PDB file of C-alpha atoms in Angstrom:
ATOM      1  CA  UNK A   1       5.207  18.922   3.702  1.00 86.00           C
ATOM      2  CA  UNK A   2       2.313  17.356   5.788  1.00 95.00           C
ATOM      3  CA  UNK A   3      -0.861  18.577   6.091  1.00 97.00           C
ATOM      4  CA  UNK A   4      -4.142  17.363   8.069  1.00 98.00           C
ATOM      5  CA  UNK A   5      -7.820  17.266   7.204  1.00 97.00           C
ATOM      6  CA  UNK A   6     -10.007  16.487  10.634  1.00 98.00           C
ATOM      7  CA  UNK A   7     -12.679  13.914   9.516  1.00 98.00           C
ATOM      8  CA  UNK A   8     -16.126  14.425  10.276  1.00 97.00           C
ATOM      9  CA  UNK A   9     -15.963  11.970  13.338  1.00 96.00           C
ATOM     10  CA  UNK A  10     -13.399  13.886  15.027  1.00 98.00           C
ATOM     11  CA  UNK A  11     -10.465  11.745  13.690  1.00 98.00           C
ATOM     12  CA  UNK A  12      -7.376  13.524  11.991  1.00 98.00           C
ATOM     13  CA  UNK A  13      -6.341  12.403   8.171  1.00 98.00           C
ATOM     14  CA  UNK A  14      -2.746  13.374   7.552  1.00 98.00           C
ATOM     15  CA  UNK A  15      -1.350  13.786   4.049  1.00 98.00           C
ATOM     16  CA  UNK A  16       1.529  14.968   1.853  1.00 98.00           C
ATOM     17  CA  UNK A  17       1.224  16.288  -1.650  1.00 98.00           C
ATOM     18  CA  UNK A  18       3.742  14.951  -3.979  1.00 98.00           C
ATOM     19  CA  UNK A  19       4.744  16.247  -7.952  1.00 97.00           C
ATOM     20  CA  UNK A  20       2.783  18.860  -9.480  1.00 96.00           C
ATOM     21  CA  UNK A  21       0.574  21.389  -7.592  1.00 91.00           C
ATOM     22  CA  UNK A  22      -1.846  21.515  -9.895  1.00 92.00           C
ATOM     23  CA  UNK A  23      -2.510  19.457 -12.472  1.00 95.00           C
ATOM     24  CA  UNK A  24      -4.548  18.969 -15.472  1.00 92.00           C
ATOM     25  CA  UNK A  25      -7.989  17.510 -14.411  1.00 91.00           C
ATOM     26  CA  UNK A  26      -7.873  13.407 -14.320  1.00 91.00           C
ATOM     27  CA  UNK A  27      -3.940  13.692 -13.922  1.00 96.00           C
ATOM     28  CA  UNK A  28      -4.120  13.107  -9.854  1.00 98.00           C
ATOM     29  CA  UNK A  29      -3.463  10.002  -7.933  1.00 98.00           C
ATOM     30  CA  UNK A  30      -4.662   8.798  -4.150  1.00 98.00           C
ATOM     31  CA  UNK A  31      -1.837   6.894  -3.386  1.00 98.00           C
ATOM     32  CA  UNK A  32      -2.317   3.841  -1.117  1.00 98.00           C
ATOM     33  CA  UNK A  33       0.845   2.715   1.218  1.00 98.00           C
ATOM     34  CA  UNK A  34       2.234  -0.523   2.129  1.00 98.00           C
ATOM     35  CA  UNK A  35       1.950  -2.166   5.396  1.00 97.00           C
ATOM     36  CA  UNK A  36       4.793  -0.854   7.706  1.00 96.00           C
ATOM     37  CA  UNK A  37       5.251   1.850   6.063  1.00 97.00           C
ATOM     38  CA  UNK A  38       3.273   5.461   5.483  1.00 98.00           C
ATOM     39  CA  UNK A  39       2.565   8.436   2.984  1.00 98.00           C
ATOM     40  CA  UNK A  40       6.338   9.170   2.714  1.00 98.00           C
ATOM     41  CA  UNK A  41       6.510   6.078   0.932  1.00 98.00           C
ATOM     42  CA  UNK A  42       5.654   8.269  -2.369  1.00 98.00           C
ATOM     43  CA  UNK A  43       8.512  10.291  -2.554  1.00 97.00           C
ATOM     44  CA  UNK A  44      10.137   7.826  -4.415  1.00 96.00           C
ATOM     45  CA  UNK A  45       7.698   8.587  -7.198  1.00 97.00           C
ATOM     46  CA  UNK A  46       8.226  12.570  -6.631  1.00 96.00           C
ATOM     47  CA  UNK A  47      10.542  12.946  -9.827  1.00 95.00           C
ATOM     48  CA  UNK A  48       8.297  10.859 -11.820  1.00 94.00           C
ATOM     49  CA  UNK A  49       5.403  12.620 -10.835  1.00 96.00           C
ATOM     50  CA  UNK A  50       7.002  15.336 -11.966  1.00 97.00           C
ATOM     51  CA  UNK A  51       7.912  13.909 -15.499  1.00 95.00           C
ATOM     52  CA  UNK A  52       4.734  13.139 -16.495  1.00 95.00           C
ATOM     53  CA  UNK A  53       2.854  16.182 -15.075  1.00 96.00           C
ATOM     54  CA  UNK A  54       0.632  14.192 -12.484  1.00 97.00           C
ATOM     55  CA  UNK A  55       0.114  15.194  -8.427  1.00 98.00           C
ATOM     56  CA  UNK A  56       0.195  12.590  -5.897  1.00 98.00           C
ATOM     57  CA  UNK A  57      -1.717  12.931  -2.504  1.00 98.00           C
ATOM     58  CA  UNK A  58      -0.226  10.192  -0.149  1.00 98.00           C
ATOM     59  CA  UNK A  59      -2.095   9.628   2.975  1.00 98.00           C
ATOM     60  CA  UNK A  60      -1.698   8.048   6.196  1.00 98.00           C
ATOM     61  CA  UNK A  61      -4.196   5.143   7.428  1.00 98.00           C
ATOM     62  CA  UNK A  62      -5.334   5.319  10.717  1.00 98.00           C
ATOM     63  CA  UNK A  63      -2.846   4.522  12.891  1.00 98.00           C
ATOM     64  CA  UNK A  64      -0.161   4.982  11.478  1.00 98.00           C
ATOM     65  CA  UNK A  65       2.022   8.319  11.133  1.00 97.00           C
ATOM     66  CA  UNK A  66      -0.009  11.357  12.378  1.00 97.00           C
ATOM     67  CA  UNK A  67      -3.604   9.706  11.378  1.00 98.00           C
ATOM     68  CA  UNK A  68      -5.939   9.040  13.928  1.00 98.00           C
ATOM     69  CA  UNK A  69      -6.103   5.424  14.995  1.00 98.00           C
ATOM     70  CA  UNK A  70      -9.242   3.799  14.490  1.00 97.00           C
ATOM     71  CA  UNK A  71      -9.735  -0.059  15.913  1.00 97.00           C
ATOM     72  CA  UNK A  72     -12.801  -0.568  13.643  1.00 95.00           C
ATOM     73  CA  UNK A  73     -10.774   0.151  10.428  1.00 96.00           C
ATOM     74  CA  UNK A  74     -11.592  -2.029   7.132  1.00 94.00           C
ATOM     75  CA  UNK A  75     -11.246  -1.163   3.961  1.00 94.00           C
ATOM     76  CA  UNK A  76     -14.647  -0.366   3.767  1.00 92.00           C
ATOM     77  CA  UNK A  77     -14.944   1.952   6.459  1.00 94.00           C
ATOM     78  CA  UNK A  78     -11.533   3.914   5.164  1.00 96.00           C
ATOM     79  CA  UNK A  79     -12.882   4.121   1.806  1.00 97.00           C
ATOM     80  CA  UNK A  80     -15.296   7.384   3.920  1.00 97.00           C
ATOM     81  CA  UNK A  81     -11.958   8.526   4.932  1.00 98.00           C
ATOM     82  CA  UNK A  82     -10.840   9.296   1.189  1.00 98.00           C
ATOM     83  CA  UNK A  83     -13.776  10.450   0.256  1.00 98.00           C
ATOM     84  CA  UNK A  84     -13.753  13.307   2.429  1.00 98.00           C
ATOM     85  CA  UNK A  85      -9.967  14.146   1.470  1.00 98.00           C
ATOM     86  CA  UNK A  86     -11.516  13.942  -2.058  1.00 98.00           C
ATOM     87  CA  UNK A  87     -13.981  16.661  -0.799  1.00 97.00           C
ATOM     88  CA  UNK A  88     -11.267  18.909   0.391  1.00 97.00           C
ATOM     89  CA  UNK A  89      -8.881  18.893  -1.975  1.00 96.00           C
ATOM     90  CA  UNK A  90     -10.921  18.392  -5.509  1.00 96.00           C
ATOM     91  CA  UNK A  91     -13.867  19.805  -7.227  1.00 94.00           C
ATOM     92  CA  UNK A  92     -16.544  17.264  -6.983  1.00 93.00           C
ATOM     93  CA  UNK A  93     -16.785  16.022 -10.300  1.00 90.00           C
ATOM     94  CA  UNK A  94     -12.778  15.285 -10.950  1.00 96.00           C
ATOM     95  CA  UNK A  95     -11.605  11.928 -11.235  1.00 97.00           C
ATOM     96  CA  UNK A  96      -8.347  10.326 -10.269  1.00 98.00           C
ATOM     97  CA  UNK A  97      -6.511   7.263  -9.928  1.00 98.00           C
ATOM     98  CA  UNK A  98      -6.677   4.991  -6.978  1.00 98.00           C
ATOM     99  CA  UNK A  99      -3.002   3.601  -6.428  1.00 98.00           C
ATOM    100  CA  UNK A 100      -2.020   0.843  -3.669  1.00 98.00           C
ATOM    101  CA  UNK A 101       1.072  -0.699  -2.641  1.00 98.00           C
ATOM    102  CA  UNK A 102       1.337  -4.283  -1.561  1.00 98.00           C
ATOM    103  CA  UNK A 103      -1.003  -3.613   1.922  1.00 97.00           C
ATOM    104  CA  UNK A 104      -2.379  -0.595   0.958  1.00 98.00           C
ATOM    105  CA  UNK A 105      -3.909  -2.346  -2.329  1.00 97.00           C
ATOM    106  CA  UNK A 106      -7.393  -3.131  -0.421  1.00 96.00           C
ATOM    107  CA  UNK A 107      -7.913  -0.354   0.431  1.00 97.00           C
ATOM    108  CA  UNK A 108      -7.553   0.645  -3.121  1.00 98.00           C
ATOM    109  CA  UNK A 109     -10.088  -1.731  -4.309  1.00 96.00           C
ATOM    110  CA  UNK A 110     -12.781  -0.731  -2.147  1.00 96.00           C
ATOM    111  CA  UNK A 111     -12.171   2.951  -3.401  1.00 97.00           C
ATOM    112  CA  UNK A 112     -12.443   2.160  -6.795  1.00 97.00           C
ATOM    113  CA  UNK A 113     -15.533   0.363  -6.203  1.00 95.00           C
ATOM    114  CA  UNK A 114     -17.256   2.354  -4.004  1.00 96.00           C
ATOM    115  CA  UNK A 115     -16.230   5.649  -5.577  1.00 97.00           C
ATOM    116  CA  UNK A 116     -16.457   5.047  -8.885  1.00 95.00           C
ATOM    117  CA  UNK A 117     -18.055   8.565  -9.817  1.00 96.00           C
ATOM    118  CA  UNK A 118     -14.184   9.467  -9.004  1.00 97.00           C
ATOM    119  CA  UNK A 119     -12.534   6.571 -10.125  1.00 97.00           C
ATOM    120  CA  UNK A 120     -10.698   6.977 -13.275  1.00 96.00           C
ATOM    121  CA  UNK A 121      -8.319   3.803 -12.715  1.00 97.00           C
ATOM    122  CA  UNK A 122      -6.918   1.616 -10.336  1.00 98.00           C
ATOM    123  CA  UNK A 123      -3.411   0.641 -10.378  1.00 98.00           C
ATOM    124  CA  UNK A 124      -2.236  -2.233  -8.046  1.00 98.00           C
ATOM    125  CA  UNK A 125       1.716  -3.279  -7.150  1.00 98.00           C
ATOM    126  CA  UNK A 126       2.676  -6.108  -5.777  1.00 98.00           C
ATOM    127  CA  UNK A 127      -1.257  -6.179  -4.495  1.00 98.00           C
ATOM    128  CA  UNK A 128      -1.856  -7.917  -1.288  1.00 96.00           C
ATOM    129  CA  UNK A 129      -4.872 -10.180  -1.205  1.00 93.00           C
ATOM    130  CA  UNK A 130      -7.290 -10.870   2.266  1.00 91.00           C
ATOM    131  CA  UNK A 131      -6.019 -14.437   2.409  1.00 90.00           C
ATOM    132  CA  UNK A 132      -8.681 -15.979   5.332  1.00 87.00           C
ATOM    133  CA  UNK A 133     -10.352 -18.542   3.752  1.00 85.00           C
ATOM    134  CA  UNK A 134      -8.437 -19.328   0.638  1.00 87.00           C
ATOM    135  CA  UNK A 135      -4.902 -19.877   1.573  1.00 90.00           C
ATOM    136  CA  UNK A 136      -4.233 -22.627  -0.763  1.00 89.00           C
ATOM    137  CA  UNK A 137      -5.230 -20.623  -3.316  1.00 91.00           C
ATOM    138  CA  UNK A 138      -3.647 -16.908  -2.620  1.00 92.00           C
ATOM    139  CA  UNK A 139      -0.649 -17.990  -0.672  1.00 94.00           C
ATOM    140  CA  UNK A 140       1.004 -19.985  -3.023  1.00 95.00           C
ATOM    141  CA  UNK A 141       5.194 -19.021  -2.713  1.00 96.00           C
ATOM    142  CA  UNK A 142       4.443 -16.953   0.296  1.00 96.00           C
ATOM    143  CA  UNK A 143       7.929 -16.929   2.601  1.00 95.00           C
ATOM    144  CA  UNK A 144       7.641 -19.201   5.591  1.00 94.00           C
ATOM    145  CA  UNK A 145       8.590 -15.880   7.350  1.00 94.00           C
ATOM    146  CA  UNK A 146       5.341 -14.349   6.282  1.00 94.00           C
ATOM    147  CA  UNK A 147       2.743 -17.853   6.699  1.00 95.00           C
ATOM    148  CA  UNK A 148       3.804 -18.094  10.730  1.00 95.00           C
ATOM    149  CA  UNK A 149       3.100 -14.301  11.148  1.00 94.00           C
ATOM    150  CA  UNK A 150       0.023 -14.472   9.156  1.00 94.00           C
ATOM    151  CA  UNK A 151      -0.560 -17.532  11.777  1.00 95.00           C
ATOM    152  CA  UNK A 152       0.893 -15.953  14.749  1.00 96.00           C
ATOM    153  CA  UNK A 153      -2.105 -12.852  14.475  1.00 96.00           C
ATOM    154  CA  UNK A 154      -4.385 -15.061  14.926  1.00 94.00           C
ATOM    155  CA  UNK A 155      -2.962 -17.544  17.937  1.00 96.00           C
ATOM    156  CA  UNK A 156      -0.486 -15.915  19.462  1.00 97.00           C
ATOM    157  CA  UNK A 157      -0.576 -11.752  18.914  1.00 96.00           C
ATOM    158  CA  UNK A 158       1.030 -10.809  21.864  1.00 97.00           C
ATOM    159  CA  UNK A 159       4.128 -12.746  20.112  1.00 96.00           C
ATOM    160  CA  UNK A 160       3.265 -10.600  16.639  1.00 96.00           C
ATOM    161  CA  UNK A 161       3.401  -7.390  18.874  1.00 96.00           C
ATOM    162  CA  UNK A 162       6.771  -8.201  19.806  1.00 96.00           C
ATOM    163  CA  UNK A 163       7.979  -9.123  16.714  1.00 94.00           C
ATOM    164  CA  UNK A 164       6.942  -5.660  15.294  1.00 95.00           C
ATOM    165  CA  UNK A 165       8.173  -3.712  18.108  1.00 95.00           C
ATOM    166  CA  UNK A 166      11.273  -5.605  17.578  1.00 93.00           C
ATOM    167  CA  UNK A 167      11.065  -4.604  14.024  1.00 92.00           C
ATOM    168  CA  UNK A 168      10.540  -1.003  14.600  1.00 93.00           C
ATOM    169  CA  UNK A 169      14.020  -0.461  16.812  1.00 91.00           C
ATOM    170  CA  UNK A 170      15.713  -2.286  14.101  1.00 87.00           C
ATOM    171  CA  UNK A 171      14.195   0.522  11.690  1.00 87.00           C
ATOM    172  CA  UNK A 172      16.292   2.417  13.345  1.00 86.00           C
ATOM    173  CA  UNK A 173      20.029   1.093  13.774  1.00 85.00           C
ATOM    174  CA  UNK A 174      22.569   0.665  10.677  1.00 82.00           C
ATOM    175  CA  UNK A 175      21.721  -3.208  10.878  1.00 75.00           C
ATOM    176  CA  UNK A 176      18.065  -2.464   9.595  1.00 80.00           C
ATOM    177  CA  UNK A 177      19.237  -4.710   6.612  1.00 80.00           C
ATOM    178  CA  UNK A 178      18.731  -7.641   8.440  1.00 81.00           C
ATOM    179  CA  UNK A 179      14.998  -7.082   8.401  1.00 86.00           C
ATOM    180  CA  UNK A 180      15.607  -7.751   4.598  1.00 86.00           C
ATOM    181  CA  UNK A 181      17.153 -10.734   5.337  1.00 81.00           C
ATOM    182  CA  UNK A 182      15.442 -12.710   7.795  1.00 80.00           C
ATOM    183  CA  UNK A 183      11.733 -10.716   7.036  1.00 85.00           C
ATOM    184  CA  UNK A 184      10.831 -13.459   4.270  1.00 86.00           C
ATOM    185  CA  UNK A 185      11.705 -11.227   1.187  1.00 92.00           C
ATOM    186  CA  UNK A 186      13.524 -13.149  -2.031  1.00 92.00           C
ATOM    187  CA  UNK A 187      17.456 -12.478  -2.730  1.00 93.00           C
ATOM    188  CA  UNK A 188      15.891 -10.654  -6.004  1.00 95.00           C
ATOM    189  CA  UNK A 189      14.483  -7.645  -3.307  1.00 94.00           C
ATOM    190  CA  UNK A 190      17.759  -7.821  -1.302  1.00 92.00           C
ATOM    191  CA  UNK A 191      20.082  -6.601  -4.215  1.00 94.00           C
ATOM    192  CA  UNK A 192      17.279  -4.528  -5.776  1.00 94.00           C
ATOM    193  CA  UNK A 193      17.504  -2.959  -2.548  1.00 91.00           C
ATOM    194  CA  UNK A 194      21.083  -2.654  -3.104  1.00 90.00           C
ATOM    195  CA  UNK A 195      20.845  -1.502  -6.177  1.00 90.00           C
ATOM    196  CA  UNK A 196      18.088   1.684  -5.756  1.00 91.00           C
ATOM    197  CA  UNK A 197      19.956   2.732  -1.836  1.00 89.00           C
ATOM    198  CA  UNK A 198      18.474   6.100  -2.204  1.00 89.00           C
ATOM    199  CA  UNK A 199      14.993   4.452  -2.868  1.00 90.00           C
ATOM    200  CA  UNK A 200      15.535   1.843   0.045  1.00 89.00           C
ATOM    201  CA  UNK A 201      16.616   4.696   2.501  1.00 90.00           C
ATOM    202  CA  UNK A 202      13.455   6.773   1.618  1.00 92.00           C
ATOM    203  CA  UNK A 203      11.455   3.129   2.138  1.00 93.00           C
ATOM    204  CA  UNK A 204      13.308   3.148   5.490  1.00 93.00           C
ATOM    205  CA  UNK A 205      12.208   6.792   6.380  1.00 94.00           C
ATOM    206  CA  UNK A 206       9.084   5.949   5.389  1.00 96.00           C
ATOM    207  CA  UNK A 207       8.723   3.045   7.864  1.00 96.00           C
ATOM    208  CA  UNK A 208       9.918   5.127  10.429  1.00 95.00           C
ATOM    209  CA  UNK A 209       7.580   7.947  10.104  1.00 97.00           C
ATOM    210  CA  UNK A 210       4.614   5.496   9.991  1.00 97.00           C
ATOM    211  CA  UNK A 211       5.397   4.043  13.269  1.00 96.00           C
ATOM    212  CA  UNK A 212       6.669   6.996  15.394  1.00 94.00           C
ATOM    213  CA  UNK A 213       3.314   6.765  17.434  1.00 93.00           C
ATOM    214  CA  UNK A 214       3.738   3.273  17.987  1.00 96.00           C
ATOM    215  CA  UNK A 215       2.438   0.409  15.986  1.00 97.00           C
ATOM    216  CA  UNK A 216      -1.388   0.078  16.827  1.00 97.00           C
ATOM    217  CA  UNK A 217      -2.225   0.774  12.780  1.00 97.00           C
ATOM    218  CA  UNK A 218       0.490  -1.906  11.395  1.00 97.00           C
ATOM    219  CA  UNK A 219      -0.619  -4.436  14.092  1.00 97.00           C
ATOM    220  CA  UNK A 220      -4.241  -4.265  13.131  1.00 97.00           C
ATOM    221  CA  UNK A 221      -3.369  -4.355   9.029  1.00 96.00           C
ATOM    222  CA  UNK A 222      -1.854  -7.272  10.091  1.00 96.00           C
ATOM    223  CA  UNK A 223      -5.419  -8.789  11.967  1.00 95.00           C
ATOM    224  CA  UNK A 224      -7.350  -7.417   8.533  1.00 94.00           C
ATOM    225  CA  UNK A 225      -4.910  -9.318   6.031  1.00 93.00           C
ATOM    226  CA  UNK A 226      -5.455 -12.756   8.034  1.00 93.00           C
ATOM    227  CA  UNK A 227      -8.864 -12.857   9.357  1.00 91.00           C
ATOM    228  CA  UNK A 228     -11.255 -10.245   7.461  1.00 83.00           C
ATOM    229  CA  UNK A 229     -13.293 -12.501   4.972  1.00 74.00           C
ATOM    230  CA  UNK A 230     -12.565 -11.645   0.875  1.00 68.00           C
ATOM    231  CA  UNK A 231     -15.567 -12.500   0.345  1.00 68.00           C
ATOM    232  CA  UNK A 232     -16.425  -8.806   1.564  1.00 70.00           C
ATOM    233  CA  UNK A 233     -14.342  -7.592  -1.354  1.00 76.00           C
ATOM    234  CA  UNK A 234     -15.635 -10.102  -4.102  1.00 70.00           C
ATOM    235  CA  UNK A 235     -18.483  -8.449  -5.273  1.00 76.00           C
ATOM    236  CA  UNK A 236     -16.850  -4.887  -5.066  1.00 86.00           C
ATOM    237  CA  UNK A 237     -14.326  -5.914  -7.154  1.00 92.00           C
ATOM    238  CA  UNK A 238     -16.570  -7.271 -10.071  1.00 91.00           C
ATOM    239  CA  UNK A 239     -18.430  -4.007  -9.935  1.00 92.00           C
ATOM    240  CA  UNK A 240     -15.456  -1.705 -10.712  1.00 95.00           C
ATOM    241  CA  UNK A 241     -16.232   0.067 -14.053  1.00 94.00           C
ATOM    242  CA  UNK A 242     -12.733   2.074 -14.582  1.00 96.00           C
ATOM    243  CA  UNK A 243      -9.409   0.610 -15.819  1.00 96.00           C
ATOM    244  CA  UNK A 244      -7.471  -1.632 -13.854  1.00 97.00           C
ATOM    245  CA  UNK A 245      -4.242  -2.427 -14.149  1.00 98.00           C
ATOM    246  CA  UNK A 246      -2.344  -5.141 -11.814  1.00 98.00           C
ATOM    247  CA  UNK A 247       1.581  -5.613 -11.545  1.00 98.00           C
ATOM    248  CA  UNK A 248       3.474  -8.049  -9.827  1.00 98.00           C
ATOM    249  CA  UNK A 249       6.792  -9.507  -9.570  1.00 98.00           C
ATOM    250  CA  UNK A 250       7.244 -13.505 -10.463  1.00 97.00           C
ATOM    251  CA  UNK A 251       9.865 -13.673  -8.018  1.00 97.00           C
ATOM    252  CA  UNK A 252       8.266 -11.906  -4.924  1.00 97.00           C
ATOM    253  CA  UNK A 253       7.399 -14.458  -1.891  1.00 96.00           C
ATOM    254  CA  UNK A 254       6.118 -11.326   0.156  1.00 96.00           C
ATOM    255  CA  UNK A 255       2.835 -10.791  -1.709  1.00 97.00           C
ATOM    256  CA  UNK A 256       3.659 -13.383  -4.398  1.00 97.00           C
ATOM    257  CA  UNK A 257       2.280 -13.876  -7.663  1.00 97.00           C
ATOM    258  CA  UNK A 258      -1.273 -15.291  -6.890  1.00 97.00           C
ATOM    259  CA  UNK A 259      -2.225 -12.844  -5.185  1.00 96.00           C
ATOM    260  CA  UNK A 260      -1.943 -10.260  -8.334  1.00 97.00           C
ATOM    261  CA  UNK A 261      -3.587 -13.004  -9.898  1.00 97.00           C
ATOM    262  CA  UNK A 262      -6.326 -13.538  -8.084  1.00 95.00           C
ATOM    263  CA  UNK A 263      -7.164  -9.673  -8.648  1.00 95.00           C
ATOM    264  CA  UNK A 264      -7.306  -9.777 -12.078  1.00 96.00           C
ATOM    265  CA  UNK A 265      -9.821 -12.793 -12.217  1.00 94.00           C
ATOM    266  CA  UNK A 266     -12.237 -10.982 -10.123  1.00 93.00           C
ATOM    267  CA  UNK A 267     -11.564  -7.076 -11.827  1.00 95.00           C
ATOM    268  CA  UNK A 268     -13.394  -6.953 -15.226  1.00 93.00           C
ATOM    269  CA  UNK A 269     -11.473  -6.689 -17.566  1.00 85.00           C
ATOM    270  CA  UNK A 270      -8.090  -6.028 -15.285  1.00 95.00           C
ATOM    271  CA  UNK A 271      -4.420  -6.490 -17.387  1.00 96.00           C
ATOM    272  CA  UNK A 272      -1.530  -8.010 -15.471  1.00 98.00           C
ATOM    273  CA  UNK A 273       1.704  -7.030 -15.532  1.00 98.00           C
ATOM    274  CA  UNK A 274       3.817 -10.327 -14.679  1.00 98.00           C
ATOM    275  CA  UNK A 275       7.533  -9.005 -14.172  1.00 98.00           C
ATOM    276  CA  UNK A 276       9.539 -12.293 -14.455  1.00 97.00           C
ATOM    277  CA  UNK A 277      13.235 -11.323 -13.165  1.00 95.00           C
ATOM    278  CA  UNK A 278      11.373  -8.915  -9.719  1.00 97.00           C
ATOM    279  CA  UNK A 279      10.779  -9.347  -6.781  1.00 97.00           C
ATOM    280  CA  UNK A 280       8.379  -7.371  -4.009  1.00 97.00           C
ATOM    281  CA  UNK A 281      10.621  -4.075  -4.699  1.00 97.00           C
ATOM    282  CA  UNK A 282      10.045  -3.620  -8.624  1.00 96.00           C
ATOM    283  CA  UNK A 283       8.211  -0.778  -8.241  1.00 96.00           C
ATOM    284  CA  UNK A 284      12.005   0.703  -7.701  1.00 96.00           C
ATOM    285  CA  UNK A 285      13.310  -0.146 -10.595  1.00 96.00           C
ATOM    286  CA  UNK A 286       9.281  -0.050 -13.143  1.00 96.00           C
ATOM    287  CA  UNK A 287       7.692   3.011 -11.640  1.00 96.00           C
ATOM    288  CA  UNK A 288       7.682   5.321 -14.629  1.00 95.00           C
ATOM    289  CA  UNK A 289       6.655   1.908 -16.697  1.00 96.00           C
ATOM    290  CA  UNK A 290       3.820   1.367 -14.214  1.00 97.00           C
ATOM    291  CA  UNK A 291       2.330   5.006 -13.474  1.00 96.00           C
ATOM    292  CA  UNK A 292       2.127   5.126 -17.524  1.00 96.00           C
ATOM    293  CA  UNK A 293       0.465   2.194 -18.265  1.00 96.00           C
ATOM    294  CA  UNK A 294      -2.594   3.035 -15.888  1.00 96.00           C
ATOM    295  CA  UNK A 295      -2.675   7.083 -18.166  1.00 93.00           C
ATOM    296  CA  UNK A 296      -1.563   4.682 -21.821  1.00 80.00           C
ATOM    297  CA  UNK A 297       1.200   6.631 -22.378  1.00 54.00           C
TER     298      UNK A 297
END
């Protein structure tokens, strides 16, 4: 079920609650989305959430789903959005885990760094890193598909817009599989895909729901991920105190390998989960291996 918080400038915050109700203090997690998708992406953890006792409160980032948009969105400036869902939902000295997904793992970050009076971990998939700057470094096996629209934002965004429009109606039409195929991800995602359908179909939903008020959000992730410096998120990152823990597929060309890497140089003492036969989807086929290992159980 959704539910909305308005934020103190106005701006609506929607969110679903996912798993257990109520929970033993610690045993919550602010879970992070990936970029076109939205908070409905965490129903594919609902049953392990419900395994291992823990709640899961999914929101939507501006733009995208029923949150607000807001054009000066960072991950800085969303990390004030959290904390006042934080407000309304917990007492004030309960901690919980910050959790993002490929695009939403910035966001993440900055939470766990700028909250860390509520952080008790942060737990990055297939992380996507702010690549303007340091390409060479962070972009190494990233799909061609993926390097000309990371290009595109910059020089030509009226062609991104269509592109994502484009995207959107295909969402929507049995031959949504072909976003699979031509969108840059590795053969390893398309049979994983084929493998979990109930967890690709609730990706799908997901994608859906995120854009149904168009795609103002997605296009402006995609502005952050190629032009907003790292730099801003260097010094955060080596002043996280809590646990981090970083997985990443070796075979993923979406948010490849480097970027998880380049994560765990900069979060003290950070462990890396390197999956070596997964692509950008192993969350579908790891997530009870990866919500444990952030709880060490």
């Amino acid at each position: 079920m959704m539910e909305i918080i308005r934020l103190q400038d106005g701006r609506e915050l929607s969110y679903t609650v996912f798993g257990v109700r109520n929970p033993e203090p610690g045993r919550t997690i602010i879970y992070f989305h990936g970029f076109m998708s939205s908070r409905l992406e965490a129903a594919m953890l609902q049953d392990r959430a419900l395994d291992l006792g823990i709640r899961i409160v999914a929101a939507d980032r501006s733009g995208y789903g029923d949150s607000t948009y807001d054009p000066h969105r960072t991950p800085h400036s969303a990390v004030k959005d959290v904390e006042q869902l934080l407000e309304a939902l917990l007492p004030p000295d309960e901690k919980v885990v910050f959790y993002g997904v490929s695009g939403g793992s910035p966001y993440a970050a900055a939470c766990a760094a700028l909250l860390q009076n509520r952080a008790h971990g942060l737990l990055l998939n297939v992380p996507f890193a702010l690549i303007a700057g340091r390409e060479e470094k962070v972009c190494v096996g990233l799909s061609k598909t993926a390097t000309r629209m990371f290009r595109d934002v910059k020089i030509n965004p009226i062609k991104v817009k269509i592109t994502l429009y484009m995207a959107s109606l295909l969402q929507r039409t049995p031959l949504r599989f072909l976003l699979l195929k031509y969108g840059g991800f590795s053969k390893v995602d398309i049979e994983t895909q084929k493998l979990f359908k109930n967890k690709g179909g609730a990706l799908n939903l997901a994608g859906r729901e995120g854009n149904k008020r168009g795609l103002k959000g997605q296009f402006l992730d995609l502005q952050i991920m190629a032009t907003h410096s790292h730099e801003s998120l260097t010094g955060l990152l080596g002043s996280v105190t809590c646990k981090s823990v970083v997985w990443a597929g070796a075979m993923d060309c979406t948010t490849p390998a480097a970027m998880a890497h380049s994560y765990v140089e900069e979060l003290p003492n950070a462990k890396l989960h390197l999956v070596p036969d997964m692509g950008h989807f192993l969350g579908m086929k790891h997530s009870t291996e990866i919500i444990k290992s952030i709880y060490s159980i």
